Each structure stands twice: as C-alpha cells, then as structure tokens.
PDB file of C-alpha atoms in Angstrom:
ATOM      1  CA  GLN A  29     -43.826  90.062 -34.233  1.00  0.00           C
ATOM      2  CA  VAL A  30     -42.858  93.279 -33.559  1.00  0.00           C
ATOM      3  CA  GLN A  31     -44.696  95.925 -35.311  1.00  0.00           C
ATOM      4  CA  LEU A  32     -46.464  98.563 -36.246  1.00  0.00           C
ATOM      5  CA  VAL A  33     -48.719  98.024 -39.336  1.00  0.00           C
ATOM      6  CA  GLU A  34     -50.730 102.127 -40.879  1.00  0.00           C
ATOM      7  CA  SER A  35     -54.089 101.696 -42.805  1.00  0.00           C
ATOM      8  CA  GLY A  36     -56.324 104.054 -44.282  1.00  0.00           C
ATOM      9  CA  GLY A  37     -54.769 106.411 -46.423  1.00  0.00           C
ATOM     10  CA  GLY A  38     -56.064 107.247 -50.357  1.00  0.00           C
ATOM     11  CA  VAL A  39     -57.151 110.060 -51.958  1.00  0.00           C
ATOM     12  CA  VAL A  40     -59.723 112.611 -50.669  1.00  0.00           C
ATOM     13  CA  GLN A  41     -61.197 116.157 -51.624  1.00  0.00           C
ATOM     14  CA  PRO A  42     -60.088 119.404 -49.768  1.00  0.00           C
ATOM     15  CA  GLY A  43     -62.175 119.792 -47.267  1.00  0.00           C
ATOM     16  CA  ARG A  44     -63.251 116.191 -46.669  1.00  0.00           C
ATOM     17  CA  SER A  45     -62.322 113.615 -43.776  1.00  0.00           C
ATOM     18  CA  LEU A  46     -60.390 110.443 -43.748  1.00  0.00           C
ATOM     19  CA  ARG A  47     -59.686 108.076 -41.031  1.00  0.00           C
ATOM     20  CA  LEU A  48     -56.047 106.898 -40.624  1.00  0.00           C
ATOM     21  CA  SER A  49     -55.970 103.134 -38.486  1.00  0.00           C
ATOM     22  CA  CYS A  50     -51.808 102.002 -36.683  1.00  0.00           C
ATOM     23  CA  ALA A  51     -52.576  98.160 -35.302  1.00  0.00           C
ATOM     24  CA  ALA A  52     -49.664  97.502 -33.495  1.00  0.00           C
ATOM     25  CA  SER A  53     -48.237  93.487 -32.208  1.00  0.00           C
ATOM     26  CA  GLY A  54     -45.877  92.148 -30.356  1.00  0.00           C
ATOM     27  CA  PHE A  55     -45.203  94.145 -27.420  1.00  0.00           C
ATOM     28  CA  ILE A  56     -47.448  95.421 -24.618  1.00  0.00           C
ATOM     29  CA  PHE A  57     -49.450  98.180 -25.644  1.00  0.00           C
ATOM     30  CA  GLN A  58     -51.197 100.160 -23.187  1.00  0.00           C
ATOM     31  CA  ASN A  59     -47.460 100.226 -22.037  1.00  0.00           C
ATOM     32  CA  TYR A  60     -46.932 102.563 -24.772  1.00  0.00           C
ATOM     33  CA  GLY A  61     -47.476 106.273 -26.854  1.00  0.00           C
ATOM     34  CA  ILE A  62     -48.381 106.103 -29.818  1.00  0.00           C
ATOM     35  CA  HIS A  63     -47.938 109.076 -32.262  1.00  0.00           C
ATOM     36  CA  TRP A  64     -48.246 109.987 -35.306  1.00  0.00           C
ATOM     37  CA  VAL A  65     -45.496 111.837 -37.312  1.00  0.00           C
ATOM     38  CA  ARG A  66     -45.644 113.123 -41.209  1.00  0.00           C
ATOM     39  CA  GLN A  67     -43.769 113.596 -43.991  1.00  0.00           C
ATOM     40  CA  ALA A  68     -44.789 115.947 -46.745  1.00  0.00           C
ATOM     41  CA  PRO A  69     -43.866 115.374 -50.978  1.00  0.00           C
ATOM     42  CA  GLY A  70     -39.886 116.244 -50.893  1.00  0.00           C
ATOM     43  CA  LYS A  71     -40.144 117.818 -46.739  1.00  0.00           C
ATOM     44  CA  GLY A  72     -38.574 116.852 -43.512  1.00  0.00           C
ATOM     45  CA  LEU A  73     -40.270 114.308 -40.495  1.00  0.00           C
ATOM     46  CA  GLU A  74     -42.906 116.692 -39.005  1.00  0.00           C
ATOM     47  CA  TRP A  75     -44.839 115.441 -35.720  1.00  0.00           C
ATOM     48  CA  VAL A  76     -48.384 115.312 -35.867  1.00  0.00           C
ATOM     49  CA  ALA A  77     -50.084 114.577 -32.445  1.00  0.00           C
ATOM     50  CA  VAL A  78     -49.692 111.852 -29.766  1.00  0.00           C
ATOM     51  CA  VAL A  79     -51.879 109.411 -27.142  1.00  0.00           C
ATOM     52  CA  TRP A  80     -50.343 108.601 -24.244  1.00  0.00           C
ATOM     53  CA  TYR A  81     -50.713 105.252 -23.191  1.00  0.00           C
ATOM     54  CA  ASP A  82     -54.228 104.993 -21.211  1.00  0.00           C
ATOM     55  CA  GLY A  83     -55.787 107.343 -23.646  1.00  0.00           C
ATOM     56  CA  THR A  84     -56.021 110.196 -21.279  1.00  0.00           C
ATOM     57  CA  ASN A  85     -53.984 112.871 -22.555  1.00  0.00           C
ATOM     58  CA  LYS A  86     -54.002 114.155 -25.817  1.00  0.00           C
ATOM     59  CA  TYR A  87     -51.583 116.721 -27.640  1.00  0.00           C
ATOM     60  CA  TYR A  88     -51.398 117.943 -31.295  1.00  0.00           C
ATOM     61  CA  SER A  89     -49.776 120.187 -33.005  1.00  0.00           C
ATOM     62  CA  ASP A  90     -50.546 123.544 -34.247  1.00  0.00           C
ATOM     63  CA  SER A  91     -50.652 123.033 -38.251  1.00  0.00           C
ATOM     64  CA  ILE A  92     -53.542 120.475 -36.973  1.00  0.00           C
ATOM     65  CA  LYS A  93     -54.915 121.537 -34.004  1.00  0.00           C
ATOM     66  CA  GLY A  94     -59.219 121.457 -34.232  1.00  0.00           C
ATOM     67  CA  ARG A  95     -59.085 119.172 -37.092  1.00  0.00           C
ATOM     68  CA  PHE A  96     -57.467 116.099 -36.288  1.00  0.00           C
ATOM     69  CA  ILE A  97     -58.234 113.417 -33.837  1.00  0.00           C
ATOM     70  CA  ILE A  98     -56.246 110.902 -31.880  1.00  0.00           C
ATOM     71  CA  SER A  99     -57.210 108.031 -30.305  1.00  0.00           C
ATOM     72  CA  ARG A 100     -56.883 104.651 -29.143  1.00  0.00           C
ATOM     73  CA  ASP A 101     -58.649 101.433 -28.464  1.00  0.00           C
ATOM     74  CA  ASN A 102     -56.105  99.486 -25.936  1.00  0.00           C
ATOM     75  CA  SER A 103     -58.114  96.170 -26.544  1.00  0.00           C
ATOM     76  CA  LYS A 104     -57.365  96.030 -29.729  1.00  0.00           C
ATOM     77  CA  SER A 105     -54.231  97.404 -29.706  1.00  0.00           C
ATOM     78  CA  THR A 106     -54.748  99.924 -32.065  1.00  0.00           C
ATOM     79  CA  VAL A 107     -54.767 103.834 -32.613  1.00  0.00           C
ATOM     80  CA  HIS A 108     -56.924 106.359 -34.762  1.00  0.00           C
ATOM     81  CA  LEU A 109     -56.015 109.760 -36.474  1.00  0.00           C
ATOM     82  CA  GLU A 110     -59.758 111.232 -37.577  1.00  0.00           C
ATOM     83  CA  MET A 111     -58.694 113.922 -40.224  1.00  0.00           C
ATOM     84  CA  ASN A 112     -61.369 116.463 -40.623  1.00  0.00           C
ATOM     85  CA  SER A 113     -61.090 119.502 -43.504  1.00  0.00           C
ATOM     86  CA  LEU A 114     -58.368 117.881 -44.889  1.00  0.00           C
ATOM     87  CA  ARG A 115     -55.717 120.766 -46.777  1.00  0.00           C
ATOM     88  CA  ASP A 116     -53.248 119.678 -49.267  1.00  0.00           C
ATOM     89  CA  ALA A 117     -50.237 120.720 -46.998  1.00  0.00           C
ATOM     90  CA  ASP A 118     -51.865 117.718 -44.730  1.00  0.00           C
ATOM     91  CA  THR A 119     -50.623 115.635 -48.692  1.00  0.00           C
ATOM     92  CA  ALA A 120     -47.953 113.741 -46.402  1.00  0.00           C
ATOM     93  CA  VAL A 121     -47.227 110.048 -45.558  1.00  0.00           C
ATOM     94  CA  TYR A 122     -48.256 108.970 -42.615  1.00  0.00           C
ATOM     95  CA  TYR A 123     -46.485 107.277 -40.084  1.00  0.00           C
ATOM     96  CA  CYS A 124     -47.421 105.800 -36.372  1.00  0.00           C
ATOM     97  CA  THR A 125     -44.737 105.157 -33.938  1.00  0.00           C
ATOM     98  CA  ARG A 126     -43.822 104.314 -29.960  1.00  0.00           C
ATOM     99  CA  GLU A 127     -42.467 105.870 -27.270  1.00  0.00           C
ATOM    100  CA  LYS A 128     -41.894 104.362 -23.747  1.00  0.00           C
ATOM    101  CA  GLU A 129     -42.622 107.321 -21.859  1.00  0.00           C
ATOM    102  CA  LEU A 130     -42.204 111.035 -22.126  1.00  0.00           C
ATOM    103  CA  GLU A 131     -39.063 112.665 -23.544  1.00  0.00           C
ATOM    104  CA  ALA A 132     -38.090 108.105 -24.694  1.00  0.00           C
ATOM    105  CA  PRO A 133     -36.687 108.056 -28.566  1.00  0.00           C
ATOM    106  CA  PHE A 134     -39.526 106.361 -30.692  1.00  0.00           C
ATOM    107  CA  ASP A 135     -37.674 103.665 -31.215  1.00  0.00           C
ATOM    108  CA  LEU A 136     -40.922 102.057 -33.428  1.00  0.00           C
ATOM    109  CA  TRP A 137     -41.837 102.048 -36.684  1.00  0.00           C
ATOM    110  CA  GLY A 138     -44.575 101.455 -39.471  1.00  0.00           C
ATOM    111  CA  GLN A 139     -43.851 101.772 -42.975  1.00  0.00           C
ATOM    112  CA  GLY A 140     -46.298 104.828 -43.277  1.00  0.00           C
ATOM    113  CA  THR A 141     -49.442 104.933 -45.534  1.00  0.00           C
ATOM    114  CA  LEU A 142     -49.551 107.271 -48.005  1.00  0.00           C
ATOM    115  CA  VAL A 143     -52.581 110.414 -47.760  1.00  0.00           C
ATOM    116  CA  THR A 144     -53.186 112.638 -50.532  1.00  0.00           C
ATOM    117  CA  VAL A 145     -55.604 115.829 -51.075  1.00  0.00           C
ATOM    118  CA  SER A 146     -56.787 117.051 -54.076  1.00  0.00           C
ATOM    119  CA  ALA A 147     -59.431 117.519 -56.048  1.00  0.00           C
TER     120      ALA A 147
ATOM    121  CA  GLN B  23     -41.612 124.990 -39.878  1.00  0.00           C
ATOM    122  CA  SER B  24     -38.844 123.472 -37.662  1.00  0.00           C
ATOM    123  CA  VAL B  25     -37.953 124.602 -34.345  1.00  0.00           C
ATOM    124  CA  LEU B  26     -34.527 122.804 -34.616  1.00  0.00           C
ATOM    125  CA  THR B  27     -32.192 123.356 -37.899  1.00  0.00           C
ATOM    126  CA  GLN B  28     -29.979 121.009 -39.652  1.00  0.00           C
ATOM    127  CA  PRO B  29     -27.051 121.281 -42.714  1.00  0.00           C
ATOM    128  CA  PRO B  30     -29.497 120.545 -45.782  1.00  0.00           C
ATOM    129  CA  SER B  31     -27.005 118.415 -47.188  1.00  0.00           C
ATOM    130  CA  LEU B  32     -23.718 116.775 -46.183  1.00  0.00           C
ATOM    131  CA  SER B  33     -20.984 114.740 -48.942  1.00  0.00           C
ATOM    132  CA  GLY B  34     -17.988 112.382 -47.630  1.00  0.00           C
ATOM    133  CA  ALA B  35     -15.302 109.857 -49.535  1.00  0.00           C
ATOM    134  CA  PRO B  36     -15.650 106.117 -48.141  1.00  0.00           C
ATOM    135  CA  GLY B  37     -13.710 106.434 -44.546  1.00  0.00           C
ATOM    136  CA  GLN B  38     -14.156 110.046 -44.389  1.00  0.00           C
ATOM    137  CA  ARG B  39     -15.592 111.784 -40.738  1.00  0.00           C
ATOM    138  CA  ILE B  40     -18.462 113.772 -41.179  1.00  0.00           C
ATOM    139  CA  THR B  41     -21.090 116.012 -38.516  1.00  0.00           C
ATOM    140  CA  ILE B  42     -24.679 116.565 -38.926  1.00  0.00           C
ATOM    141  CA  SER B  43     -25.178 119.447 -36.210  1.00  0.00           C
ATOM    142  CA  CYS B  44     -28.548 120.044 -34.666  1.00  0.00           C
ATOM    143  CA  THR B  45     -29.437 123.915 -33.599  1.00  0.00           C
ATOM    144  CA  GLY B  46     -31.901 124.373 -30.981  1.00  0.00           C
ATOM    145  CA  SER B  47     -32.835 126.923 -28.578  1.00  0.00           C
ATOM    146  CA  ARG B  48     -33.287 127.408 -25.036  1.00  0.00           C
ATOM    147  CA  SER B  49     -36.846 125.915 -25.119  1.00  0.00           C
ATOM    148  CA  ASN B  50     -36.068 122.422 -26.064  1.00  0.00           C
ATOM    149  CA  ILE B  51     -32.213 121.830 -26.162  1.00  0.00           C
ATOM    150  CA  GLY B  52     -31.107 123.861 -24.241  1.00  0.00           C
ATOM    151  CA  ALA B  53     -33.594 123.098 -21.774  1.00  0.00           C
ATOM    152  CA  ASN B  54     -32.091 120.123 -21.276  1.00  0.00           C
ATOM    153  CA  TYR B  55     -34.746 117.637 -22.827  1.00  0.00           C
ATOM    154  CA  ASP B  56     -33.206 114.763 -25.620  1.00  0.00           C
ATOM    155  CA  VAL B  57     -31.897 114.660 -27.938  1.00  0.00           C
ATOM    156  CA  HIS B  58     -32.456 111.680 -30.590  1.00  0.00           C
ATOM    157  CA  TRP B  59     -31.738 110.479 -33.996  1.00  0.00           C
ATOM    158  CA  TYR B  60     -32.806 108.697 -36.696  1.00  0.00           C
ATOM    159  CA  GLN B  61     -32.196 107.704 -40.280  1.00  0.00           C
ATOM    160  CA  HIS B  62     -34.383 107.189 -43.230  1.00  0.00           C
ATOM    161  CA  LEU B  63     -33.890 105.462 -46.636  1.00  0.00           C
ATOM    162  CA  PRO B  64     -36.689 106.225 -49.082  1.00  0.00           C
ATOM    163  CA  GLY B  65     -39.777 104.078 -48.666  1.00  0.00           C
ATOM    164  CA  ALA B  66     -38.682 103.054 -45.453  1.00  0.00           C
ATOM    165  CA  ALA B  67     -39.509 103.600 -41.467  1.00  0.00           C
ATOM    166  CA  PRO B  68     -37.630 105.877 -40.711  1.00  0.00           C
ATOM    167  CA  LYS B  69     -35.447 103.916 -37.542  1.00  0.00           C
ATOM    168  CA  LEU B  70     -33.564 105.081 -35.043  1.00  0.00           C
ATOM    169  CA  LEU B  71     -30.205 105.861 -34.406  1.00  0.00           C
ATOM    170  CA  ILE B  72     -28.981 107.583 -31.448  1.00  0.00           C
ATOM    171  CA  TYR B  73     -30.903 108.262 -28.182  1.00  0.00           C
ATOM    172  CA  ALA B  74     -30.621 110.490 -25.177  1.00  0.00           C
ATOM    173  CA  ASP B  75     -28.249 112.631 -26.695  1.00  0.00           C
ATOM    174  CA  SER B  76     -25.554 109.440 -26.886  1.00  0.00           C
ATOM    175  CA  GLY B  77     -26.818 105.929 -26.268  1.00  0.00           C
ATOM    176  CA  ARG B  78     -26.395 103.650 -29.133  1.00  0.00           C
ATOM    177  CA  PRO B  79     -28.966 101.117 -29.327  1.00  0.00           C
ATOM    178  CA  SER B  80     -28.562  96.923 -29.856  1.00  0.00           C
ATOM    179  CA  GLY B  81     -27.461  96.762 -33.880  1.00  0.00           C
ATOM    180  CA  VAL B  82     -26.636 100.447 -34.707  1.00  0.00           C
ATOM    181  CA  PRO B  83     -22.778 100.345 -35.229  1.00  0.00           C
ATOM    182  CA  ASP B  84     -20.330 102.425 -33.217  1.00  0.00           C
ATOM    183  CA  ARG B  85     -19.777 104.401 -36.049  1.00  0.00           C
ATOM    184  CA  PHE B  86     -22.604 106.419 -35.219  1.00  0.00           C
ATOM    185  CA  SER B  87     -22.192 109.393 -32.024  1.00  0.00           C
ATOM    186  CA  GLY B  88     -23.661 111.171 -30.308  1.00  0.00           C
ATOM    187  CA  SER B  89     -23.524 114.549 -28.284  1.00  0.00           C
ATOM    188  CA  ARG B  90     -24.919 117.928 -27.442  1.00  0.00           C
ATOM    189  CA  SER B  91     -24.018 121.194 -25.734  1.00  0.00           C
ATOM    190  CA  ASP B  92     -25.526 124.089 -23.998  1.00  0.00           C
ATOM    191  CA  THR B  93     -28.925 124.438 -27.324  1.00  0.00           C
ATOM    192  CA  SER B  94     -27.139 122.034 -29.861  1.00  0.00           C
ATOM    193  CA  ALA B  95     -26.562 118.536 -30.677  1.00  0.00           C
ATOM    194  CA  SER B  96     -23.954 116.817 -33.208  1.00  0.00           C
ATOM    195  CA  LEU B  97     -24.595 113.495 -35.151  1.00  0.00           C
ATOM    196  CA  ALA B  98     -20.708 112.261 -36.146  1.00  0.00           C
ATOM    197  CA  ILE B  99     -20.469 109.090 -38.584  1.00  0.00           C
ATOM    198  CA  THR B 100     -17.061 107.548 -38.515  1.00  0.00           C
ATOM    199  CA  GLY B 101     -15.802 105.567 -41.831  1.00  0.00           C
ATOM    200  CA  LEU B 102     -18.549 106.392 -44.173  1.00  0.00           C
ATOM    201  CA  GLN B 103     -20.319 104.016 -45.555  1.00  0.00           C
ATOM    202  CA  ALA B 104     -22.378 103.813 -48.778  1.00  0.00           C
ATOM    203  CA  GLU B 105     -25.760 102.136 -46.560  1.00  0.00           C
ATOM    204  CA  ASP B 106     -24.621 105.666 -45.070  1.00  0.00           C
ATOM    205  CA  GLU B 107     -26.377 107.562 -47.841  1.00  0.00           C
ATOM    206  CA  ALA B 108     -29.607 108.558 -45.746  1.00  0.00           C
ATOM    207  CA  ASP B 109     -31.720 111.627 -44.569  1.00  0.00           C
ATOM    208  CA  TYR B 110     -30.948 112.445 -41.149  1.00  0.00           C
ATOM    209  CA  TYR B 111     -33.550 113.795 -38.637  1.00  0.00           C
ATOM    210  CA  CYS B 112     -31.940 115.248 -34.264  1.00  0.00           C
ATOM    211  CA  HIS B 113     -36.046 115.166 -32.720  1.00  0.00           C
ATOM    212  CA  SER B 114     -36.207 116.535 -29.075  1.00  0.00           C
ATOM    213  CA  TYR B 115     -39.384 117.695 -27.089  1.00  0.00           C
ATOM    214  CA  ASP B 116     -40.101 122.271 -26.817  1.00  0.00           C
ATOM    215  CA  ILE B 117     -41.688 122.609 -24.028  1.00  0.00           C
ATOM    216  CA  SER B 118     -42.649 126.449 -26.067  1.00  0.00           C
ATOM    217  CA  LEU B 119     -44.678 124.595 -28.331  1.00  0.00           C
ATOM    218  CA  SER B 120     -45.494 121.975 -25.823  1.00  0.00           C
ATOM    219  CA  GLY B 121     -44.821 119.643 -28.462  1.00  0.00           C
ATOM    220  CA  TYR B 122     -42.210 117.362 -30.241  1.00  0.00           C
ATOM    221  CA  VAL B 123     -40.064 118.890 -33.162  1.00  0.00           C
ATOM    222  CA  PHE B 124     -38.125 117.448 -35.536  1.00  0.00           C
ATOM    223  CA  GLY B 125     -34.874 118.566 -36.960  1.00  0.00           C
ATOM    224  CA  THR B 126     -35.084 119.991 -40.979  1.00  0.00           C
ATOM    225  CA  GLY B 127     -33.048 116.976 -41.901  1.00  0.00           C
ATOM    226  CA  THR B 128     -29.380 116.515 -43.597  1.00  0.00           C
ATOM    227  CA  ARG B 129     -29.597 114.276 -46.895  1.00  0.00           C
ATOM    228  CA  VAL B 130     -26.123 112.630 -46.383  1.00  0.00           C
ATOM    229  CA  THR B 131     -24.292 112.060 -50.156  1.00  0.00           C
ATOM    230  CA  VAL B 132     -21.442 109.302 -49.645  1.00  0.00           C
ATOM    231  CA  LEU B 133     -19.217 110.574 -52.892  1.00  0.00           C
TER     232      LEU B 133
END
C-alpha cells in the first residue's frame, strides 16, 4: 500500500523539543523528496521544510529556520523532523508529503500528526 | 503570511460553476513556476486536484479544471456538487523566498 504515516506528535511545553517521523511504504522512497507542511488551528497550509531524495540538500521556511532540522534514512524509508525551541505558534497538524522532482506536485500525503505547544 | 492570495470563501448552488483565483507575483507564478491545486477536507489529508497548471490526476473528475495567466492562476469547478464542499489551496515555488508557497486558501460552500 502506497502511504506516508506520521508519528511523534503530542503536547510539549514552550522551549522544549519534539521529533516527528514520517514512514513511507509502497513506493521507491529514495526517488522522492519529502516535505513537511503544517496547518495551525484555523489557518491555511504552510510549507515547513524539504529534504531531497538523497539527503544532500535541505531547505527550510524562514519561520522555523535555525530551530527545526529535517533528515532522512533511506535504508528505513523514514524522514524525521527535529523541532527545537518550540513556540506557541508551532502548534499545528504536521503533514509529510512527497515530491518526485523540483516543481512537481505533492501527490501523496500522510494523515498528519498534531503538535500542541502549551505550558 | 502567504504570497499567493485567494478569496477566503466562495459559495454556489448545486450545478453552478465557481472559479477560485490565486494571485501571485513575478517571483512565483509570474516566474513560470508550475501551479498545483489541492482539495482539503476537515480531518483528512490534502488531495492533489490539479498539477502543472491544468493537469488532472487519474480519478479527479473533469468538473475540475485549472488555468494560469501572467502572475495568477485559477481553479474552476463546474456542475458544483455537495461533495465539493472543502478548502482549496494553490501551491507554487517562489524564487525570492527560495521556498515553496501555498495560497491563503478558499473555503467552498455548496448552498
């Protein structure tokens, strides 16, 4: 079954860290770039980060640059998002999604995992 | 704050046609980057609706169509149906941000 499954969400205090995972199955994982996209409560979709198919390049949105780190393990078909110095504004559902090549559409999405930053 | 602007909401009666606009600039749509569209139902994963301006993935009804012109793009829904009630987002790449951008989103209501 072709799918992406996120995990690792939960409630965390401001300033703390959390690690999200995205597990892929049913397709050739190393052929795809993997992105994280989030949706804060009542807000729209916001692109967060991408790691290229081979892990050589990583890019981040300005809102999380310097705090979040994206990585991948092609041997385990998994992508991680290490989130540090979390803020209230990081509260959102986090989705992972795939992209075949630059400018290609995000054609497969996970169901999302909820991260709540609250004291 | 998104650089792609969409109307916050649109509504139409069953069977009608509606058009959702996505207004960008010369650093994204105007720079000839592809525009994609997604349908997002509450509690579900976003679903790819239109790719590369006007392409339709397998399984997407031909009631959905996309187009672009200069620095904007549009998604048209003809023969509106109750199941089309959802949020819709455009998506592209922005060279000045060196990153991907989504539109502000449009909530479609079927009257």
